[in-house]
Short mmCIF file of C-alpha atoms and ligand atoms in Angstrom, two decimals:
data_model
loop_
_atom_site.label_atom_id
_atom_site.label_comp_id
_atom_site.label_asym_id
_atom_site.label_seq_id
_atom_site.Cartn_x
_atom_site.Cartn_y
_atom_site.Cartn_z
CA MET A 19 106.56 -109.72 -78.95
CA TYR A 20 107.50 -107.60 -75.96
CA LYS A 21 106.77 -108.70 -72.39
CA ALA A 22 106.65 -106.94 -69.17
CA PRO A 23 110.30 -106.68 -67.84
CA ARG A 24 111.19 -109.65 -65.53
CA GLY A 25 109.95 -109.05 -62.00
CA THR A 26 107.16 -106.56 -62.88
CA THR A 27 103.57 -107.09 -63.34
CA ASP A 28 100.61 -105.57 -64.97
CA ILE A 29 97.76 -104.71 -62.60
CA LEU A 30 95.00 -105.68 -64.81
CA PRO A 31 91.20 -104.55 -64.48
CA ALA A 32 90.35 -107.85 -62.69
CA ASP A 33 93.02 -107.12 -59.92
CA GLN A 34 92.12 -103.41 -59.53
CA PRO A 35 89.28 -104.00 -57.23
CA TYR A 36 91.80 -105.63 -54.70
CA TRP A 37 94.06 -102.80 -54.93
CA ARG A 38 91.54 -100.15 -54.63
CA TYR A 39 90.10 -102.25 -51.55
CA VAL A 40 93.37 -102.29 -49.77
CA LEU A 41 94.44 -98.77 -50.55
CA ASP A 42 91.10 -97.39 -49.46
CA ALA A 43 91.48 -99.23 -46.09
CA ALA A 44 95.08 -98.12 -45.80
CA GLU A 45 94.00 -94.42 -46.38
CA ARG A 46 90.99 -94.56 -44.06
CA LEU A 47 93.29 -96.05 -41.18
CA CYS A 48 95.79 -93.35 -41.78
CA ARG A 49 93.17 -90.78 -41.31
CA ARG A 50 92.03 -92.30 -38.18
CA TYR A 51 95.52 -92.37 -36.79
CA GLY A 52 96.35 -88.76 -37.75
CA TYR A 53 98.69 -89.40 -40.59
CA GLN A 54 99.01 -87.18 -43.67
CA ARG A 55 99.81 -88.29 -47.13
CA ILE A 56 103.34 -87.54 -48.75
CA ASP A 57 104.49 -88.48 -52.28
CA THR A 58 108.19 -88.30 -52.93
CA PRO A 59 109.88 -88.78 -56.44
CA LEU A 60 110.38 -92.17 -57.79
CA PHE A 61 114.13 -91.53 -57.91
CA GLU A 62 116.50 -89.87 -55.67
CA ASP A 63 120.17 -88.92 -55.51
CA ALA A 64 121.95 -92.23 -55.05
CA GLY A 65 123.91 -90.86 -52.06
CA LEU A 66 120.68 -90.66 -49.99
CA PHE A 67 120.41 -94.61 -49.99
CA ASN A 68 124.11 -95.10 -49.53
CA ARG A 69 123.85 -92.82 -46.47
CA SER A 70 120.70 -94.16 -44.94
CA ILE A 71 120.33 -97.86 -45.92
CA GLY A 72 124.15 -98.17 -45.92
CA ALA A 73 126.88 -98.82 -48.53
CA GLY A 74 127.62 -102.39 -47.18
CA THR A 75 124.10 -103.72 -47.36
CA ASP A 76 122.64 -106.16 -50.05
CA ILE A 77 119.83 -103.61 -50.92
CA VAL A 78 122.25 -100.95 -51.82
CA GLU A 79 125.06 -103.11 -53.27
CA LYS A 80 123.21 -105.66 -55.15
CA GLU A 81 119.60 -104.63 -55.54
CA THR A 82 119.36 -100.94 -56.44
CA TYR A 83 118.50 -99.70 -59.95
CA SER A 84 121.18 -96.98 -60.25
CA PHE A 85 122.31 -95.01 -63.34
CA ASP A 86 123.98 -91.86 -64.38
CA ASP A 87 121.39 -89.42 -65.91
CA ARG A 88 122.30 -87.35 -69.05
CA SER A 89 124.14 -84.78 -66.96
CA GLY A 90 126.05 -87.44 -65.05
CA ASP A 91 124.25 -87.32 -61.85
CA ARG A 92 124.01 -90.63 -60.07
CA ILE A 93 120.36 -91.61 -59.60
CA THR A 94 118.67 -94.50 -57.72
CA LEU A 95 115.10 -95.63 -58.23
CA LYS A 96 113.87 -95.79 -54.61
CA PRO A 97 114.21 -99.25 -53.07
CA GLU A 98 112.05 -98.19 -50.10
CA SER A 99 110.54 -94.84 -49.03
CA THR A 100 111.73 -94.18 -45.51
CA ALA A 101 114.98 -92.44 -46.53
CA ALA A 102 112.97 -90.34 -49.06
CA VAL A 103 110.45 -89.22 -46.43
CA CYS A 104 113.24 -88.47 -44.03
CA ARG A 105 114.99 -86.43 -46.73
CA ALA A 106 111.72 -84.48 -47.37
CA TYR A 107 111.24 -83.89 -43.70
CA LEU A 108 114.64 -82.21 -43.58
CA GLU A 109 114.37 -80.49 -46.78
CA HIS A 110 110.99 -78.83 -45.78
CA GLY A 111 112.05 -77.90 -42.39
CA MET A 112 109.25 -80.17 -40.88
CA HIS A 113 111.06 -80.24 -37.55
CA ALA A 114 109.56 -76.75 -37.04
CA LEU A 115 106.04 -78.27 -37.05
CA ALA A 116 104.24 -79.92 -34.04
CA GLN A 117 106.01 -83.18 -33.51
CA PRO A 118 105.69 -86.00 -34.26
CA VAL A 119 105.05 -85.36 -38.02
CA LYS A 120 103.02 -88.36 -39.17
CA LEU A 121 103.35 -89.11 -42.84
CA TYR A 122 102.06 -91.98 -44.93
CA TYR A 123 102.86 -93.04 -48.61
CA ILE A 124 101.77 -95.38 -51.17
CA SER A 125 104.56 -95.91 -53.65
CA PRO A 126 106.22 -98.14 -56.20
CA SER A 127 109.75 -99.47 -54.90
CA PHE A 128 112.36 -100.96 -56.99
CA ARG A 129 114.76 -103.87 -56.19
CA TYR A 130 116.83 -106.01 -58.41
CA GLU A 131 115.87 -109.29 -56.71
CA ARG A 132 115.35 -112.65 -57.88
CA PRO A 133 111.67 -112.74 -58.72
CA GLN A 134 109.35 -115.30 -57.31
CA ALA A 135 105.79 -115.60 -55.87
CA GLY A 136 105.52 -112.37 -53.74
CA ARG A 137 108.82 -111.07 -54.67
CA TYR A 138 109.22 -108.52 -57.49
CA ARG A 139 111.56 -106.03 -58.95
CA GLN A 140 109.02 -103.36 -59.02
CA PHE A 141 106.53 -103.65 -56.15
CA HIS A 142 104.34 -101.32 -54.18
CA GLN A 143 104.51 -100.37 -50.57
CA TRP A 144 102.02 -98.56 -48.22
CA GLY A 145 104.03 -97.28 -45.36
CA PHE A 146 104.09 -94.63 -42.64
CA GLU A 147 106.52 -92.68 -40.64
CA ALA A 148 106.14 -90.88 -37.36
CA ILE A 149 109.10 -88.56 -36.88
CA GLY A 150 110.13 -86.37 -34.09
CA GLU A 151 108.89 -88.24 -30.94
CA SER A 152 110.54 -91.04 -28.90
CA ASP A 153 107.52 -91.86 -26.55
CA PRO A 154 106.68 -95.55 -26.54
CA THR A 155 103.01 -94.76 -27.12
CA VAL A 156 104.11 -93.83 -30.67
CA ASP A 157 105.73 -97.31 -31.05
CA ALA A 158 102.49 -98.92 -29.84
CA GLU A 159 100.41 -96.79 -32.00
CA ALA A 160 102.72 -97.60 -35.07
CA VAL A 161 102.34 -101.46 -34.36
CA SER A 162 98.50 -101.04 -33.94
CA LEU A 163 98.05 -99.18 -37.20
CA ALA A 164 100.13 -101.77 -39.09
CA TRP A 165 98.11 -104.52 -37.39
CA ASP A 166 94.77 -102.74 -38.09
CA LEU A 167 95.37 -102.83 -41.88
CA TYR A 168 95.21 -106.62 -42.00
CA LYS A 169 92.25 -106.51 -39.65
CA GLU A 170 90.43 -103.97 -41.65
CA VAL A 171 90.90 -105.94 -44.95
CA GLY A 172 89.90 -109.11 -43.28
CA ILE A 173 93.12 -111.23 -43.59
CA THR A 174 93.39 -113.78 -40.72
CA GLY A 175 96.03 -116.02 -39.54
CA LEU A 176 98.73 -113.31 -38.85
CA THR A 177 100.52 -112.25 -35.90
CA VAL A 178 102.99 -109.48 -34.90
CA LEU A 179 106.53 -110.40 -33.99
CA LEU A 180 108.13 -107.83 -31.68
CA ASN A 181 111.60 -107.24 -30.34
CA SER A 182 113.86 -104.38 -28.98
CA ILE A 183 117.50 -104.18 -30.32
CA GLY A 184 118.60 -101.52 -27.99
CA ASP A 185 120.38 -98.31 -28.81
CA ALA A 186 123.80 -96.83 -29.20
CA ALA A 187 124.43 -97.28 -25.52
CA CYS A 188 123.54 -100.76 -25.01
CA ARG A 189 123.87 -102.48 -28.52
CA PRO A 190 127.60 -102.53 -28.61
CA GLY A 191 127.82 -104.63 -25.50
CA TYR A 192 125.21 -106.95 -27.13
CA ILE A 193 127.08 -107.21 -30.34
CA GLN A 194 130.19 -108.17 -28.48
CA ALA A 195 128.53 -110.86 -26.54
CA LEU A 196 126.95 -112.20 -29.91
CA VAL A 197 130.45 -112.20 -31.69
CA ALA A 198 132.05 -113.87 -28.75
CA TYR A 199 129.38 -116.69 -28.81
CA TYR A 200 129.65 -117.13 -32.56
CA ARG A 201 133.48 -117.26 -32.43
CA ASP A 202 132.91 -120.49 -30.32
CA HIS A 203 130.63 -121.85 -32.95
CA VAL A 204 132.36 -120.62 -36.13
CA ASN A 205 133.10 -124.19 -37.50
CA GLU A 206 129.33 -125.01 -37.31
CA VAL A 207 127.69 -122.09 -39.25
CA CYS A 208 127.12 -121.73 -42.87
CA GLY A 209 129.51 -119.81 -45.26
CA ASP A 210 127.29 -116.67 -45.34
CA CYS A 211 127.24 -116.33 -41.54
CA LYS A 212 131.14 -116.64 -41.53
CA VAL A 213 130.99 -113.37 -43.54
CA ARG A 214 128.21 -111.82 -41.49
CA LEU A 215 130.21 -112.42 -38.23
CA GLU A 216 132.86 -110.11 -39.59
CA LYS A 217 130.75 -107.63 -41.59
CA ASN A 218 127.31 -107.19 -39.86
CA PRO A 219 126.99 -109.71 -36.78
CA LEU A 220 123.28 -108.58 -36.00
CA ARG A 221 122.27 -110.16 -39.35
CA LEU A 222 123.59 -113.58 -38.09
CA LEU A 223 120.21 -113.90 -36.34
CA ASP A 224 118.49 -113.54 -39.75
CA CYS A 225 120.11 -116.56 -41.27
CA LYS A 226 117.41 -119.04 -42.68
CA VAL A 227 119.81 -122.08 -43.26
CA PRO A 228 118.45 -125.02 -41.22
CA GLN A 229 121.94 -126.08 -39.85
CA ASP A 230 122.33 -122.60 -38.21
CA GLN A 231 118.97 -122.59 -36.47
CA PRO A 232 120.01 -124.30 -33.21
CA ILE A 233 123.05 -121.97 -33.01
CA ILE A 234 120.58 -118.96 -33.48
CA ALA A 235 118.27 -120.38 -30.71
CA ALA A 236 120.90 -120.61 -28.12
CA ALA A 237 122.48 -117.22 -29.03
CA PRO A 238 122.51 -114.30 -26.49
CA LYS A 239 119.29 -112.31 -26.75
CA THR A 240 119.11 -108.60 -27.39
CA SER A 241 116.49 -108.21 -24.62
CA GLU A 242 119.03 -109.40 -22.00
CA TYR A 243 121.48 -106.66 -22.82
CA LEU A 244 119.14 -103.71 -22.86
CA CYS A 245 120.22 -100.74 -20.81
CA ASP A 246 117.62 -99.36 -18.28
CA PRO A 247 116.07 -96.76 -20.48
CA CYS A 248 115.69 -99.19 -23.49
CA LYS A 249 114.27 -101.83 -20.97
CA ALA A 250 111.65 -99.39 -19.74
CA HIS A 251 110.87 -98.25 -23.30
CA PHE A 252 110.25 -101.98 -24.39
CA ALA A 253 108.24 -102.57 -21.25
CA ALA A 254 106.04 -99.56 -21.91
CA THR A 255 105.59 -100.43 -25.55
CA ARG A 256 104.38 -103.85 -24.66
CA SER A 257 101.95 -102.60 -21.91
CA TYR A 258 100.36 -100.17 -24.46
CA LEU A 259 100.05 -102.90 -27.05
CA ASP A 260 98.26 -104.96 -24.39
CA ALA A 261 96.01 -101.93 -23.70
CA LEU A 262 95.43 -101.73 -27.37
CA GLY A 263 94.60 -105.39 -27.76
CA VAL A 264 97.21 -106.05 -30.35
CA PRO A 265 98.36 -109.71 -30.29
CA TYR A 266 102.13 -110.06 -30.53
CA THR A 267 104.95 -112.45 -29.86
CA ILE A 268 108.32 -111.60 -28.69
CA GLU A 269 110.72 -112.82 -31.23
CA HIS A 270 114.39 -112.60 -29.95
CA LYS A 271 115.80 -113.41 -33.40
CA LEU A 272 114.14 -110.27 -35.02
CA VAL A 273 116.67 -107.67 -35.79
CA ARG A 274 117.53 -104.95 -38.34
CA GLY A 275 121.06 -105.03 -39.43
CA LEU A 276 121.39 -101.29 -40.00
CA ASP A 277 123.09 -99.06 -37.37
CA TYR A 278 120.40 -96.28 -37.31
CA TYR A 279 117.63 -98.71 -36.25
CA THR A 280 117.10 -98.66 -32.53
CA ARG A 281 114.73 -100.25 -29.89
CA THR A 282 111.40 -101.50 -31.24
CA VAL A 283 111.45 -103.70 -34.28
CA PHE A 284 108.35 -105.60 -35.63
CA GLU A 285 107.03 -107.57 -38.34
CA VAL A 286 103.70 -108.86 -39.37
CA VAL A 287 103.96 -112.56 -40.32
CA PRO A 288 101.53 -115.61 -41.01
CA LEU A 289 101.05 -117.70 -37.99
CA GLU A 290 101.81 -120.84 -40.16
CA LYS A 291 104.93 -120.17 -42.29
CA THR A 292 104.59 -121.03 -45.87
CA GLY A 293 107.34 -120.39 -48.58
CA GLN A 294 110.19 -118.14 -48.26
CA GLN A 295 108.70 -114.62 -48.14
CA THR A 296 106.91 -114.78 -44.84
CA ALA A 297 106.71 -111.01 -43.65
CA VAL A 298 103.67 -109.19 -45.12
CA GLY A 299 104.96 -106.02 -43.34
CA ALA A 300 107.90 -104.76 -41.29
CA GLY A 301 108.70 -101.75 -39.31
CA GLY A 302 111.02 -100.40 -36.59
CA ARG A 303 112.27 -97.39 -34.74
CA TYR A 304 115.07 -95.47 -36.48
CA ASP A 305 116.18 -92.80 -33.94
CA GLY A 306 119.75 -92.47 -35.72
CA LEU A 307 118.47 -91.96 -39.27
CA ILE A 308 117.82 -88.26 -39.43
CA GLU A 309 121.18 -87.68 -37.89
CA ALA A 310 122.68 -89.96 -40.61
CA LEU A 311 121.26 -87.68 -43.14
CA ASP A 312 122.81 -84.58 -41.56
CA GLY A 313 119.84 -83.48 -39.54
CA LYS A 314 119.78 -82.79 -35.85
CA PRO A 315 119.18 -85.98 -33.62
CA THR A 316 115.52 -86.79 -34.20
CA PRO A 317 113.73 -89.93 -33.30
CA GLY A 318 111.49 -91.72 -35.79
CA ILE A 319 109.52 -94.94 -36.37
CA GLY A 320 107.91 -96.40 -39.43
CA PHE A 321 106.34 -99.39 -41.12
CA ALA A 322 105.95 -100.64 -44.69
CA ALA A 323 103.77 -103.27 -46.18
CA GLY A 324 103.95 -104.69 -49.65
CA ILE A 325 100.52 -104.38 -51.37
CA GLU A 326 101.20 -107.26 -53.84
CA ARG A 327 101.58 -109.68 -50.73
CA ILE A 328 98.39 -108.33 -49.16
CA VAL A 329 96.51 -108.98 -52.59
CA LEU A 330 97.90 -112.40 -52.75
CA ASN A 331 96.74 -113.19 -49.09
CA LEU A 332 93.31 -111.66 -49.78
CA LYS A 333 92.96 -114.03 -52.86
CA ALA A 334 94.34 -117.04 -51.11
CA GLN A 335 91.75 -116.53 -48.27
CA GLY A 336 88.91 -115.81 -50.74
CA VAL A 337 88.11 -112.49 -49.26
CA ALA A 338 85.39 -110.89 -51.41
CA VAL A 339 86.06 -107.36 -52.53
CA PRO A 340 83.69 -104.80 -53.91
CA ASN A 341 84.23 -103.68 -57.48
CA PRO A 342 83.29 -99.91 -57.72
CA ASN A 343 83.74 -100.15 -61.51
CA GLN A 344 81.06 -102.87 -61.90
CA PRO A 345 78.44 -101.70 -64.55
CA GLN A 346 75.07 -101.43 -62.80
CA VAL A 347 72.81 -100.87 -65.66
CA TYR A 348 72.85 -102.01 -69.34
CA ILE A 349 70.72 -100.08 -71.85
CA ALA A 350 69.67 -102.41 -74.49
CA HIS A 351 67.80 -100.97 -77.64
CA GLN A 352 66.37 -102.06 -80.90
CA GLY A 353 64.26 -100.16 -83.33
CA GLY A 354 66.66 -97.92 -85.33
CA ASP A 355 67.59 -94.41 -84.53
CA PRO A 356 64.55 -93.30 -82.39
CA ALA A 357 65.26 -96.13 -80.00
CA ARG A 358 68.96 -95.38 -80.00
CA GLN A 359 68.19 -91.57 -79.43
CA GLN A 360 66.20 -92.45 -76.32
CA ALA A 361 68.89 -94.90 -75.27
CA VAL A 362 71.69 -92.32 -75.50
CA ARG A 363 69.64 -89.68 -73.58
CA LEU A 364 68.81 -92.13 -70.87
CA SER A 365 72.44 -93.02 -70.46
CA GLN A 366 73.41 -89.40 -70.00
CA ARG A 367 70.82 -89.07 -67.19
CA LEU A 368 71.87 -92.17 -65.46
CA ARG A 369 75.48 -91.14 -65.49
CA ASP A 370 74.57 -87.84 -64.19
CA ALA A 371 72.82 -89.58 -61.30
CA ASP A 372 76.17 -91.53 -60.62
CA VAL A 373 75.16 -94.81 -62.11
CA ASN A 374 77.71 -97.10 -63.74
CA THR A 375 75.95 -97.40 -67.12
CA TRP A 376 76.81 -99.52 -70.24
CA LEU A 377 75.04 -98.38 -73.43
CA GLY A 378 74.55 -101.17 -76.07
CA PHE A 379 76.21 -100.46 -79.42
CA GLY A 380 75.64 -101.56 -82.91
CA ASP A 381 72.75 -103.32 -84.28
CA ARG A 382 72.81 -106.47 -82.10
CA SER A 383 69.46 -108.14 -81.34
CA LEU A 384 67.85 -107.35 -77.95
CA LYS A 385 68.53 -111.09 -77.13
CA ALA A 386 72.26 -110.71 -77.82
CA GLN A 387 72.31 -107.46 -75.77
CA LEU A 388 70.60 -109.11 -72.86
CA ARG A 389 73.21 -111.96 -72.99
CA HIS A 390 75.92 -109.39 -72.93
CA ALA A 391 74.25 -107.62 -69.90
CA ASN A 392 73.95 -111.01 -68.13
CA ASN A 393 77.64 -111.69 -68.76
CA MET A 394 78.56 -108.27 -67.19
CA GLY A 395 76.56 -109.02 -64.10
CA VAL A 396 74.57 -105.79 -64.20
CA THR A 397 71.83 -105.29 -61.68
CA TYR A 398 69.36 -103.90 -64.21
CA THR A 399 68.78 -103.87 -67.93
CA VAL A 400 66.74 -101.33 -69.55
CA MET A 401 65.16 -102.28 -72.84
CA ILE A 402 63.93 -99.75 -75.45
CA GLY A 403 62.16 -101.15 -78.42
CA GLU A 404 59.81 -99.67 -81.00
CA ASN A 405 56.81 -100.01 -78.63
CA GLU A 406 58.72 -98.24 -75.90
CA VAL A 407 59.66 -95.39 -78.38
CA GLN A 408 55.89 -95.06 -79.11
CA THR A 409 54.73 -95.06 -75.47
CA ARG A 410 57.64 -93.07 -74.17
CA GLU A 411 58.39 -95.83 -71.60
CA VAL A 412 61.23 -98.28 -70.96
CA LEU A 413 61.17 -101.89 -69.89
CA LEU A 414 63.27 -102.36 -66.67
CA LYS A 415 64.51 -105.79 -66.15
CA THR A 416 65.81 -106.91 -62.65
CA MET A 417 68.47 -109.45 -63.62
CA ALA A 418 68.50 -111.40 -60.43
CA THR A 419 64.83 -112.29 -60.52
CA GLY A 420 63.94 -111.86 -64.22
CA ALA A 421 60.99 -109.50 -63.20
CA ASP A 422 60.29 -106.72 -65.62
CA GLU A 423 58.19 -103.63 -65.36
CA HIS A 424 57.30 -100.62 -67.69
CA ILE A 425 58.29 -97.25 -66.37
CA MET A 426 57.93 -93.81 -67.85
CA LEU A 427 61.20 -92.67 -69.76
CA GLU A 428 61.07 -89.35 -67.91
CA GLN A 429 61.28 -91.08 -64.49
CA ALA A 430 63.53 -94.02 -65.57
CA ALA A 431 66.84 -92.49 -64.47
CA PHE A 432 65.57 -91.25 -61.05
CA ARG A 433 63.87 -94.61 -60.31
CA ILE A 434 66.70 -96.75 -61.25
CA ALA A 435 69.15 -94.66 -59.27
CA HIS A 436 66.81 -94.83 -56.32
CA LYS A 437 66.47 -98.53 -56.49
CA LEU A 438 70.18 -99.04 -56.68
CA THR A 439 70.74 -97.14 -53.34
CA GLY A 440 68.18 -99.54 -51.72
CA GLY A 441 64.97 -97.83 -52.62
CA VAL A 442 62.01 -99.53 -54.01
P1 LIG B 12 111.30 -104.05 -46.26
O1 LIG B 12 111.50 -102.67 -46.79
O2 LIG B 12 112.42 -104.97 -46.91
O3 LIG B 12 111.30 -104.30 -44.76
O4 LIG B 12 110.07 -104.66 -46.84
C1 LIG B 12 108.84 -104.26 -46.30
C2 LIG B 12 107.66 -105.01 -46.88
O5 LIG B 12 107.70 -104.73 -48.43
C3 LIG B 12 107.84 -106.49 -46.77
O6 LIG B 12 107.34 -107.07 -45.71
C4 LIG B 12 107.09 -107.03 -48.09
O7 LIG B 12 105.65 -107.09 -47.83
C5 LIG B 12 107.37 -105.91 -49.06
N1 LIG B 12 108.44 -106.33 -50.01
C6 LIG B 12 109.80 -106.09 -49.81
N2 LIG B 12 110.45 -106.62 -50.80
C7 LIG B 12 109.54 -107.01 -51.76
C8 LIG B 12 109.63 -107.37 -53.14
N3 LIG B 12 110.75 -107.56 -53.78
N4 LIG B 12 108.46 -107.77 -53.73
C9 LIG B 12 107.27 -107.47 -53.06
N5 LIG B 12 107.17 -107.12 -51.90
C10 LIG B 12 108.19 -106.71 -51.26
#
């Protein structure tokens, strides 16, 4: 028997209401913030990710699904969507539009990771990018939009971690100080950090090994090395976040290890850390990215949230979500073809009136059909038996109270649709 490939999941009907609920909220918020949807291909030229995420990173070196297609072109299933959106921005000349161009996406992402709870090989991200503007209000707005999603869907117990990692002018000075500090502690740090010190010193601050934590805590802080423009940008971003009422904590350890990231970095995390995968979403400013893709220097900022992790949180917190696919009316019938004919006609009228309608099939007894209707959780069951065929009526049963009443067949669809929308 085949099984879904390791690290992938089927999103079964029972889970779909959670997904619909989250995606509806995400799209609603994007509209409120002036973002337009973009969809990019599931795969891109492998070079795009080497250039953007970077050849020396774990994502590109160990986690991409890359292959040569039949004509020998090197292809990568996208491990994230920022690079693809920036590629589209350049390819379609969006720099000629009013800036910033605000784009959002909902897309599968693929990373060859070790699967565990909340970490998959195919997962889905909702994310957004505001490209072409460096004003700190855009940073504050990006953090606010990210934060609003969790608020909108009703997940509690989260906060925003915020930091500034400077820019090309001030970060080299910071990295120098960081490296000098770590050289003094090189015998105390874990093996991975010895490698990071040589290859990607900013990532030293990301280390999760307990023995390294005191060293990280006492390390030089990015915020102490910011140049004046970066300092002013960070202060302004914070003041707008205060104005927007978004709660955040400055986290000096928060960095992004890629050169194109600048200034604002942020994550949405649980207040109480549980397990390893803590971030439910992460974002940052990437003023160097478009240039790394051969565009003119163009600032940008974005955010991405894993939808699976949001759904896990909704379930863990017992958030009730509506199910738009829930059948509302069950039509039960007994009495041979005449009853069935009436039932079929009524089903069509109910569906025309936008009512989710389940038509009973086969020759099961009314009692069995009623049991089925009950299990389905419908609001109303319509019963059509021999008597009802004679009188051209239906028996309408309100499942919650057990009350029933006869109504004229001709009026049934209209009356039921009216009741379902709150009428009497
Ligand atoms: P990143 O692009 O690594 O900053 O990830 C952004 C967000 O995507 C994370 O905060 C997670 O919510 C989600 N995410 C990243 N990797 C995975 C994964 N392997 N499985 C599920 N969700 C993920």
